[in-house]
Amino acid sequence: MWMTPKRSKMEIDESRAFRAEWTQRYLVVEPPEGEGALCLVCRRLVAATCESDVKQHYEAEHEYYERYVTEDERAALVERLRRGDLPEAAPLTPEQRIARAGLGLARLLALKGCGWGEGDFVHRCMAVMLRDVLPDHVGIMDGIDLSPETTRQRVLDIHQNLRSQLFNRAKNFKAYSLALDDQAFVAYENYLLVFVRGVGHNLEVHEELLTIINLTHHFSVGALMAAILEALQTAGLSLQRMVGLTTTHTLRMIGENSGLVSYMREKAVSPNCWNVIHYSGFLHLELLSSYDVDVNQIINAVSEWIVLIKTRGVRRPEFQALLTESESEHGERVNGRCLNNWLRKGKTLKLIFSLRKEIETFLVSVGATTVHFTDKEWLCDFGFLVDIMDHLGEISELLRVNRVFAAAAFDHICAFEVKLNLLQRQVEEKNLTNFAALSQVVDELKENLQEDEKVLDLERYRGVICRIQKEFERHFKDLKFIKKDLELFANPFSFKPEYAPISVRVELTKLQANANLWEEYRTKDLGQFYAGLPAESYPIIKGVACKVASLFDSSKICEKAFSYLTRNQHTLSQPLTDEHLHALFRIATTEIEPRWDDLVRGRNESNP
């Protein structure tokens, strides 16, 4: 698809020739050999000569020199650097070092989900430690302010610093995709987490939180759409560069006529926009699919067991593994929603199923009902749910591995669809080979039932598997639409030119005849290979690579945010503004390192 439309060829709108104004702006000069740009500060050669490459090197390595603002100061700085007189950054003062320590502690408190008041406790702990270990330095703690008000402001400052860095990177995105996760529930409010995955000129991939939107205040799809467009505009991202959209498969997201996806696709339809690829199965695959599979409300019954175990069976040795797993997932305090979500995971249900005999004995000892353990239909449904969620858990685990690109993720999805076909046939043939838990239940029931009594009805399970197959087909049909693009991206040297559109055949033939590029493809990973592929010689293939690389290939960043929310549900349920909640989620999910010296010196970039 991307190889054939009007705009499948990536625009190359940047001059690749060295420009004189870069010398003062980015502190680089044209090297003697006339290729690339030579950095006056570190004496490194920036291989490519697009302005974005030079700017990226400058911002990443030498942004300290932004303190030289006026034209005269820049000119004098260039002359000093030409002579080899390298200005050194002024060392931090003791007060600034104390401020930096306070910022670092505030970040750690945010990462651990601690409340604003926890800073005072940390301050007292450190004071006690210094008094016993380094008594001469105990006075240092007097200058570190970890009061709730200061900690709250420092978290906001770190958030603004990280946000500014993201926006600077976003300006250079050649293509990007969005992931929309509406499963974040904090206290009594529901939030939409908007993540962005962007690809720069050299195919460097960035996944970050773009914004959070309070769905209580943006109830209608129109208001939600306006909030997302505002966030894109603030970040400098135009719809013309949007390639993909991955969402949860809730009605709010994928409703046929009133879902957010249909609104965004309609907004992005124009001669200057690419066809937006949408897929809705990556995010919370186990969680949302479990509602279709749970044919007998198994989760509700099991959640009641867990509540009893956490309140009256906490000391029983047979439940320690289960309780440890529960606490590692969401801490000691857990609300009903978190418990429900935890139980909708394949590995969790499998563990509970293995303890069903012990749980029955425990329920009898505390006087709770055990009616489910005598209901053969319910027990069979329990075993079937465990097996299906175990299979879904396997594909979910594969889709959590990021930096493999969407082509590899698509292969996992196709393989799982083949597996679903196999499970369907096995159910029709009454073959329980891949249904270990259900088979175990059936064997136990046969020991206690009459020979002519029917144990289970597999027809209802066939319908469940059929429903999952249709859901997978619906969720990932757009990826099948760009199947050729994904195959070309993953295997450019084995892709037959006669199967490619006419527009790309010449490039593909030339690529496959290049022995040097074949060696690079064989020895490097895909990202490195396409980063080194010259866009002048292979503009269409490079364009396809940028678009495929910008598609979300995993649910890792969404899982990271969801895990942070689940573990710290109690803390996040305290009174927090949306801005503070946004700051906490950004700090918890980002891969960007804060610029500590800029924060200490109060030099935050002037981005909105």
mmCIF file of N, CA, C and O in Angstrom, residues 424-474:
data_model
loop_
_atom_site.group_PDB
_atom_site.id
_atom_site.type_symbol
_atom_site.label_atom_id
_atom_site.label_comp_id
_atom_site.label_asym_id
_atom_site.label_seq_id
_atom_site.Cartn_x
_atom_site.Cartn_y
_atom_site.Cartn_z
ATOM 1 N N GLN A 424 -9.602 -24.741 17.089
ATOM 2 C CA GLN A 424 -10.983 -24.921 16.608
ATOM 3 C C GLN A 424 -11.209 -26.344 16.113
ATOM 4 O O GLN A 424 -12.213 -26.991 16.446
ATOM 5 N N ARG A 425 -10.274 -26.848 15.321
ATOM 6 C CA ARG A 425 -10.416 -28.213 14.798
ATOM 7 C C ARG A 425 -10.355 -29.241 15.922
ATOM 8 O O ARG A 425 -11.099 -30.231 15.911
ATOM 9 N N GLN A 426 -9.494 -29.019 16.892
ATOM 10 C CA GLN A 426 -9.367 -29.973 18.000
ATOM 11 C C GLN A 426 -10.648 -30.026 18.834
ATOM 12 O O GLN A 426 -11.053 -31.109 19.283
ATOM 13 N N VAL A 427 -11.293 -28.894 19.034
ATOM 14 C CA VAL A 427 -12.557 -28.884 19.773
ATOM 15 C C VAL A 427 -13.627 -29.643 19.000
ATOM 16 O O VAL A 427 -14.413 -30.414 19.567
ATOM 17 N N GLU A 428 -13.659 -29.418 17.673
ATOM 18 C CA GLU A 428 -14.641 -30.125 16.850
ATOM 19 C C GLU A 428 -14.412 -31.633 16.900
ATOM 20 O O GLU A 428 -15.360 -32.424 16.828
ATOM 21 N N GLU A 429 -13.149 -32.034 16.997
ATOM 22 C CA GLU A 429 -12.805 -33.459 17.042
ATOM 23 C C GLU A 429 -12.792 -34.016 18.466
ATOM 24 O O GLU A 429 -12.426 -35.171 18.678
ATOM 25 N N LYS A 430 -13.155 -33.172 19.445
ATOM 26 C CA LYS A 430 -13.153 -33.548 20.867
ATOM 27 C C LYS A 430 -11.757 -34.001 21.328
ATOM 28 O O LYS A 430 -11.597 -34.920 22.121
ATOM 29 N N ASN A 431 -10.774 -33.299 20.796
ATOM 30 C CA ASN A 431 -9.375 -33.562 21.128
ATOM 31 C C ASN A 431 -8.906 -32.462 22.083
ATOM 32 O O ASN A 431 -8.856 -31.287 21.713
ATOM 33 N N LEU A 432 -8.557 -32.836 23.319
ATOM 34 C CA LEU A 432 -8.185 -31.848 24.338
ATOM 35 C C LEU A 432 -6.663 -31.758 24.549
ATOM 36 O O LEU A 432 -6.205 -31.373 25.623
ATOM 37 N N THR A 433 -5.907 -32.071 23.499
ATOM 38 C CA THR A 433 -4.441 -32.077 23.623
ATOM 39 C C THR A 433 -3.903 -30.734 24.081
ATOM 40 O O THR A 433 -3.007 -30.656 24.939
ATOM 41 N N ASN A 434 -4.412 -29.633 23.524
ATOM 42 C CA ASN A 434 -3.927 -28.289 23.871
ATOM 43 C C ASN A 434 -4.831 -27.605 24.893
ATOM 44 O O ASN A 434 -4.803 -26.376 25.015
ATOM 45 N N PHE A 435 -5.623 -28.394 25.622
ATOM 46 C CA PHE A 435 -6.484 -27.865 26.684
ATOM 47 C C PHE A 435 -6.177 -28.648 27.959
ATOM 48 O O PHE A 435 -6.992 -29.454 28.418
ATOM 49 N N ALA A 436 -5.007 -28.390 28.519
ATOM 50 C CA ALA A 436 -4.525 -29.184 29.659
ATOM 51 C C ALA A 436 -5.436 -29.072 30.873
ATOM 52 O O ALA A 436 -5.769 -30.081 31.515
ATOM 53 N N ALA A 437 -5.853 -27.842 31.223
ATOM 54 C CA ALA A 437 -6.687 -27.649 32.412
ATOM 55 C C ALA A 437 -8.062 -28.275 32.222
ATOM 56 O O ALA A 437 -8.588 -28.960 33.122
ATOM 57 N N LEU A 438 -8.676 -28.068 31.064
ATOM 58 C CA LEU A 438 -9.992 -28.636 30.787
ATOM 59 C C LEU A 438 -9.915 -30.161 30.798
ATOM 60 O O LEU A 438 -10.793 -30.835 31.357
ATOM 61 N N SER A 439 -8.863 -30.712 30.219
ATOM 62 C CA SER A 439 -8.684 -32.161 30.210
ATOM 63 C C SER A 439 -8.562 -32.713 31.632
ATOM 64 O O SER A 439 -9.124 -33.767 31.956
ATOM 65 N N GLN A 440 -7.881 -31.967 32.480
ATOM 66 C CA GLN A 440 -7.713 -32.386 33.876
ATOM 67 C C GLN A 440 -9.052 -32.392 34.602
ATOM 68 O O GLN A 440 -9.356 -33.325 35.364
ATOM 69 N N VAL A 441 -9.865 -31.370 34.366
ATOM 70 C CA VAL A 441 -11.188 -31.302 34.995
ATOM 71 C C VAL A 441 -12.060 -32.461 34.522
ATOM 72 O O VAL A 441 -12.761 -33.114 35.314
ATOM 73 N N VAL A 442 -12.038 -32.724 33.211
ATOM 74 C CA VAL A 442 -12.859 -33.808 32.653
ATOM 75 C C VAL A 442 -12.461 -35.157 33.250
ATOM 76 O O VAL A 442 -13.333 -35.967 33.621
ATOM 77 N N ASP A 443 -11.172 -35.404 33.367
ATOM 78 C CA ASP A 443 -10.711 -36.666 33.956
ATOM 79 C C ASP A 443 -11.181 -36.816 35.400
ATOM 80 O O ASP A 443 -11.582 -37.912 35.827
ATOM 81 N N GLU A 444 -11.151 -35.716 36.169
ATOM 82 C CA GLU A 444 -11.598 -35.768 37.562
ATOM 83 C C GLU A 444 -13.101 -36.008 37.644
ATOM 84 O O GLU A 444 -13.582 -36.750 38.508
ATOM 85 N N LEU A 445 -13.842 -35.359 36.735
ATOM 86 C CA LEU A 445 -15.296 -35.517 36.761
ATOM 87 C C LEU A 445 -15.717 -36.940 36.360
ATOM 88 O O LEU A 445 -16.687 -37.486 36.890
ATOM 89 N N LYS A 446 -15.013 -37.534 35.423
ATOM 90 C CA LYS A 446 -15.371 -38.877 34.964
ATOM 91 C C LYS A 446 -15.260 -39.910 36.079
ATOM 92 O O LYS A 446 -15.958 -40.929 36.067
ATOM 93 N N GLU A 447 -14.398 -39.642 37.047
ATOM 94 C CA GLU A 447 -14.232 -40.584 38.157
ATOM 95 C C GLU A 447 -15.457 -40.617 39.067
ATOM 96 O O GLU A 447 -15.694 -41.609 39.765
ATOM 97 N N ASN A 448 -16.238 -39.510 39.068
ATOM 98 C CA ASN A 448 -17.357 -39.398 40.010
ATOM 99 C C ASN A 448 -18.726 -39.440 39.332
ATOM 100 O O ASN A 448 -19.750 -39.306 40.015
ATOM 101 N N LEU A 449 -18.766 -39.567 38.006
ATOM 102 C CA LEU A 449 -20.046 -39.544 37.292
ATOM 103 C C LEU A 449 -20.392 -40.924 36.742
ATOM 104 O O LEU A 449 -19.525 -41.792 36.587
ATOM 105 N N GLN A 450 -21.653 -41.100 36.441
ATOM 106 C CA GLN A 450 -22.105 -42.345 35.821
ATOM 107 C C GLN A 450 -21.576 -42.429 34.390
ATOM 108 O O GLN A 450 -21.292 -41.429 33.748
ATOM 109 N N GLU A 451 -21.467 -43.643 33.853
ATOM 110 C CA GLU A 451 -20.863 -43.840 32.542
ATOM 111 C C GLU A 451 -21.663 -43.153 31.440
ATOM 112 O O GLU A 451 -21.103 -42.636 30.482
ATOM 113 N N ASP A 452 -22.983 -43.168 31.566
ATOM 114 C CA ASP A 452 -23.805 -42.591 30.506
ATOM 115 C C ASP A 452 -24.068 -41.096 30.701
ATOM 116 O O ASP A 452 -24.797 -40.487 29.923
ATOM 117 N N GLU A 453 -23.506 -40.509 31.719
ATOM 118 C CA GLU A 453 -23.746 -39.091 31.999
ATOM 119 C C GLU A 453 -22.756 -38.244 31.207
ATOM 120 O O GLU A 453 -21.550 -38.508 31.191
ATOM 121 N N LYS A 454 -23.280 -37.214 30.551
ATOM 122 C CA LYS A 454 -22.443 -36.344 29.715
ATOM 123 C C LYS A 454 -21.627 -35.402 30.597
ATOM 124 O O LYS A 454 -22.165 -34.774 31.509
ATOM 125 N N VAL A 455 -20.338 -35.327 30.315
ATOM 126 C CA VAL A 455 -19.448 -34.513 31.150
ATOM 127 C C VAL A 455 -19.442 -33.057 30.710
ATOM 128 O O VAL A 455 -19.591 -32.145 31.507
ATOM 129 N N LEU A 456 -19.276 -32.806 29.414
ATOM 130 C CA LEU A 456 -19.187 -31.416 28.962
ATOM 131 C C LEU A 456 -19.722 -31.283 27.554
ATOM 132 O O LEU A 456 -19.795 -32.259 26.793
ATOM 133 N N ASP A 457 -20.067 -30.058 27.226
ATOM 134 C CA ASP A 457 -20.577 -29.721 25.900
ATOM 135 C C ASP A 457 -19.529 -28.844 25.208
ATOM 136 O O ASP A 457 -19.375 -27.667 25.532
ATOM 137 N N LEU A 458 -18.801 -29.424 24.261
ATOM 138 C CA LEU A 458 -17.722 -28.691 23.592
ATOM 139 C C LEU A 458 -18.233 -27.685 22.566
ATOM 140 O O LEU A 458 -17.482 -26.829 22.117
ATOM 141 N N GLU A 459 -19.510 -27.789 22.197
ATOM 142 C CA GLU A 459 -20.044 -26.900 21.174
ATOM 143 C C GLU A 459 -19.980 -25.434 21.612
ATOM 144 O O GLU A 459 -19.679 -24.547 20.810
ATOM 145 N N ARG A 460 -20.261 -25.162 22.875
ATOM 146 C CA ARG A 460 -20.225 -23.769 23.357
ATOM 147 C C ARG A 460 -18.803 -23.221 23.325
ATOM 148 O O ARG A 460 -18.594 -22.020 23.122
ATOM 149 N N TYR A 461 -17.807 -24.092 23.508
ATOM 150 C CA TYR A 461 -16.418 -23.639 23.468
ATOM 151 C C TYR A 461 -15.964 -23.374 22.031
ATOM 152 O O TYR A 461 -15.143 -22.504 21.779
ATOM 153 N N ARG A 462 -16.530 -24.137 21.100
ATOM 154 C CA ARG A 462 -16.228 -23.875 19.695
ATOM 155 C C ARG A 462 -16.685 -22.475 19.304
ATOM 156 O O ARG A 462 -16.003 -21.756 18.564
ATOM 157 N N GLY A 463 -17.833 -22.076 19.834
ATOM 158 C CA GLY A 463 -18.333 -20.730 19.556
ATOM 159 C C GLY A 463 -17.440 -19.645 20.131
ATOM 160 O O GLY A 463 -17.251 -18.587 19.517
ATOM 161 N N VAL A 464 -16.875 -19.909 21.309
ATOM 162 C CA VAL A 464 -15.965 -18.929 21.921
ATOM 163 C C VAL A 464 -14.711 -18.743 21.068
ATOM 164 O O VAL A 464 -14.275 -17.623 20.802
ATOM 165 N N ILE A 465 -14.124 -19.864 20.621
ATOM 166 C CA ILE A 465 -12.918 -19.779 19.793
ATOM 167 C C ILE A 465 -13.223 -19.085 18.470
ATOM 168 O O ILE A 465 -12.429 -18.273 17.979
ATOM 169 N N CYS A 466 -14.378 -19.384 17.907
ATOM 170 C CA CYS A 466 -14.796 -18.729 16.664
ATOM 171 C C CYS A 466 -14.912 -17.219 16.860
ATOM 172 O O CYS A 466 -14.520 -16.431 16.000
ATOM 173 N N ARG A 467 -15.425 -16.820 18.025
ATOM 174 C CA ARG A 467 -15.557 -15.393 18.323
ATOM 175 C C ARG A 467 -14.187 -14.729 18.431
ATOM 176 O O ARG A 467 -13.986 -13.606 17.949
ATOM 177 N N ILE A 468 -13.233 -15.407 19.053
ATOM 178 C CA ILE A 468 -11.874 -14.859 19.166
ATOM 179 C C ILE A 468 -11.240 -14.722 17.785
ATOM 180 O O ILE A 468 -10.565 -13.724 17.489
ATOM 181 N N GLN A 469 -11.465 -15.710 16.913
ATOM 182 C CA GLN A 469 -10.918 -15.635 15.555
ATOM 183 C C GLN A 469 -11.445 -14.405 14.817
ATOM 184 O O GLN A 469 -10.677 -13.682 14.159
ATOM 185 N N LYS A 470 -12.749 -14.165 14.933
ATOM 186 C CA LYS A 470 -13.337 -13.009 14.253
ATOM 187 C C LYS A 470 -12.805 -11.704 14.831
ATOM 188 O O LYS A 470 -12.558 -10.738 14.091
ATOM 189 N N GLU A 471 -12.597 -11.676 16.150
ATOM 190 C CA GLU A 471 -12.065 -10.471 16.776
ATOM 191 C C GLU A 471 -10.639 -10.191 16.298
ATOM 192 O O GLU A 471 -10.287 -9.049 15.997
ATOM 193 N N PHE A 472 -9.816 -11.231 16.216
ATOM 194 C CA PHE A 472 -8.443 -11.045 15.736
ATOM 195 C C PHE A 472 -8.440 -10.549 14.292
ATOM 196 O O PHE A 472 -7.651 -9.672 13.935
ATOM 197 N N GLU A 473 -9.306 -11.137 13.478
ATOM 198 C CA GLU A 473 -9.378 -10.714 12.081
ATOM 199 C C GLU A 473 -9.775 -9.241 11.987
ATOM 200 O O GLU A 473 -9.247 -8.493 11.168
ATOM 201 N N ARG A 474 -10.701 -8.826 12.838
ATOM 202 C CA ARG A 474 -11.158 -7.434 12.818
ATOM 203 C C ARG A 474 -10.096 -6.490 13.362
ATOM 204 O O ARG A 474 -9.867 -5.410 12.813
#
